[in-house]
Amino acid sequence: MGRSPCCSKEGLNRGAWTALEDKILIAYIKAHGEGKWRSLPKRAGLKRCGKSCRLRWLNYLRPDIKRGNISEDEEELIIRLHNLLGNRWSLIAGRLPGRTDNEIKNYWNTTLGKKAQAKSCLSPSNPNQRRTISTKPKEKPTPVRPPPGPLRTKPHVIRTKAMKCTKVLMPPPSQAAAAFSSSLQNNQVKDSMPMIPLIHPHQTHSVTAPHQDNLNLTTNTTDGSGDFCAPYSHHHESDFLRDLQVGHNLNLTRDNNTLSGTSDCSLLLLDEPMLPEELNANGCLQQNFAMDLGSIASFLDTDEWP
DNA sequence: AACAAGACCAACCGCGAAGTG
DNA sequence: ACACTTCGCGGTTGGTCTTGT
């Protein structure tokens, strides 16, 4: 596993990106798509290393980037997710559509880390205190710049594995259903694929074993529509959805590049945030997933998480 | 108005994992 | 199995902006 140098430093621009460079990069990616970062600058005519191009695109130029202040809901969610995941910024960012890992990391390092630390100092043993996030407007924290190095707070960390599915191995439907449900019941999935059931406050949920060929993941929600959200590359979700539809009590379709579904249970697997268009164009997702930060936050309050 | 200190955040760096031949 | 490439992640840096004196 040798590491090749990122790029030869000679003749490459560094530092802040110019508007022209941005324009070139956007135009190139629009025309050719993302990827092949190493050769991209050469092909696009940019005097930047591929890494720099990738970072610029992901953190700043992507069309689905949400800019502006982080809302209180988002802030609360970041804190909770950080408690669970630690400094897994990309995973945290994956639950905050439109936000980048870099942005969240910066926000944590400049604001939330101090808040969280102050809070834990106040009452480290009172679990209920976690629920009371300050609703005051952003106060100026005490002028103490955190020293470089690892964060001093030691949250309860689940070491999950960030993964991107590039290949999907699907056993026949009945096996898939059984295996998946079994994994759910045994919590085997959690280690590699953190699942976030999207539930509403005060709703309990459960997973039932499949019967015959039916993937029957149900939740005891009041309206009978329970939802799970687990990481799954949306590039391959069509494969996944196709397999689910075969012989299962699911009716999920991908229509006009948007997801729609009616079923006992909508199963949405992501390891990347869905594009806002995908979310907005879908009623089910709007209802159950779209920025339902409250639901995720509620779930994080339950005892379902380890 | 001038300066210093602190805050913010885009960008860089190095590492490890995954992918490929 | 191995060597190499590519990608993605988390930590860190440094330039710019803001605020206080």
Coordinates of N, CA and C in Angstrom, one line a residue, chain A residues 167-183 213 215 232 239-248:
Chain A
K167 N -20.2 -2.6 -5.0 CA -20.7 -3.8 -5.5 C -21.8 -4.3 -4.6
V168 N -22.8 -4.8 -5.2 CA -24.0 -5.3 -4.4 C -24.1 -6.7 -4.6
L169 N -23.9 -7.5 -3.6 CA -24.2 -8.9 -3.7 C -25.5 -9.3 -3.1
M170 N -26.4 -9.6 -4.0 CA -27.8 -9.9 -3.5 C -28.1 -11.4 -3.7
P171 N -28.3 -12.1 -2.6 CA -28.8 -13.4 -2.7 C -30.2 -13.4 -3.2
P172 N -30.7 -14.5 -3.6 CA -32.1 -14.6 -4.0 C -33.0 -13.9 -3.0
P173 N -34.1 -13.3 -3.5 CA -35.0 -12.5 -2.6 C -35.2 -13.1 -1.2
S174 N -35.6 -14.4 -1.2 CA -35.9 -15.0 0.1 C -34.7 -15.0 1.0
Q175 N -33.6 -15.3 0.5 CA -32.4 -15.3 1.3 C -32.0 -13.9 1.7
A176 N -32.2 -13.0 0.8 CA -31.8 -11.6 1.1 C -32.7 -11.1 2.2
A177 N -33.9 -11.4 2.1 CA -34.8 -10.9 3.2 C -34.5 -11.5 4.5
A178 N -34.3 -12.8 4.5 CA -34.0 -13.5 5.7 C -32.7 -13.0 6.3
A179 N -31.7 -12.9 5.4 CA -30.4 -12.5 5.9 C -30.4 -11.1 6.4
F180 N -31.1 -10.2 5.7 CA -31.1 -8.8 6.1 C -31.9 -8.7 7.5
S181 N -33.0 -9.3 7.5 CA -33.8 -9.2 8.7 C -33.1 -9.8 9.9
S182 N -32.4 -10.9 9.6 CA -31.6 -11.6 10.6 C -30.5 -10.7 11.1
S183 N -29.9 -10.0 10.2 CA -28.8 -9.1 10.6 C -29.4 -8.0 11.4
D213 N -41.4 -15.2 1.6 CA -40.6 -14.4 0.7 C -40.8 -12.9 1.0
L215 N -40.2 -9.6 2.8 CA -39.3 -8.8 3.6 C -40.3 -7.9 4.4
Y232 N -26.1 3.2 2.2 CA -26.2 2.4 1.0 C -25.9 3.4 -0.1
D239 N -30.4 -1.0 -7.9 CA -30.2 -2.4 -7.8 C -30.9 -3.0 -6.6
F240 N -30.6 -2.2 -5.5 CA -31.2 -2.7 -4.2 C -32.7 -2.6 -4.3
L241 N -33.2 -1.5 -4.8 CA -34.7 -1.4 -4.8 C -35.3 -2.4 -5.7
R242 N -34.6 -2.7 -6.9 CA -35.1 -3.7 -7.8 C -35.3 -5.0 -7.1
D243 N -34.2 -5.4 -6.3 CA -34.2 -6.6 -5.7 C -35.3 -6.7 -4.6
L244 N -35.5 -5.6 -4.0 CA -36.5 -5.6 -2.9 C -37.9 -5.7 -3.5
Q245 N -38.1 -5.2 -4.7 CA -39.4 -5.2 -5.3 C -39.8 -6.7 -5.7
V246 N -38.8 -7.4 -6.0 CA -39.1 -8.8 -6.5 C -39.6 -9.7 -5.3
G247 N -40.8 -10.0 -5.3 CA -41.3 -10.9 -4.4 C -41.4 -10.4 -3.0
H248 N -41.5 -9.1 -2.8 CA -41.6 -8.5 -1.5 C -42.8 -7.6 -1.4

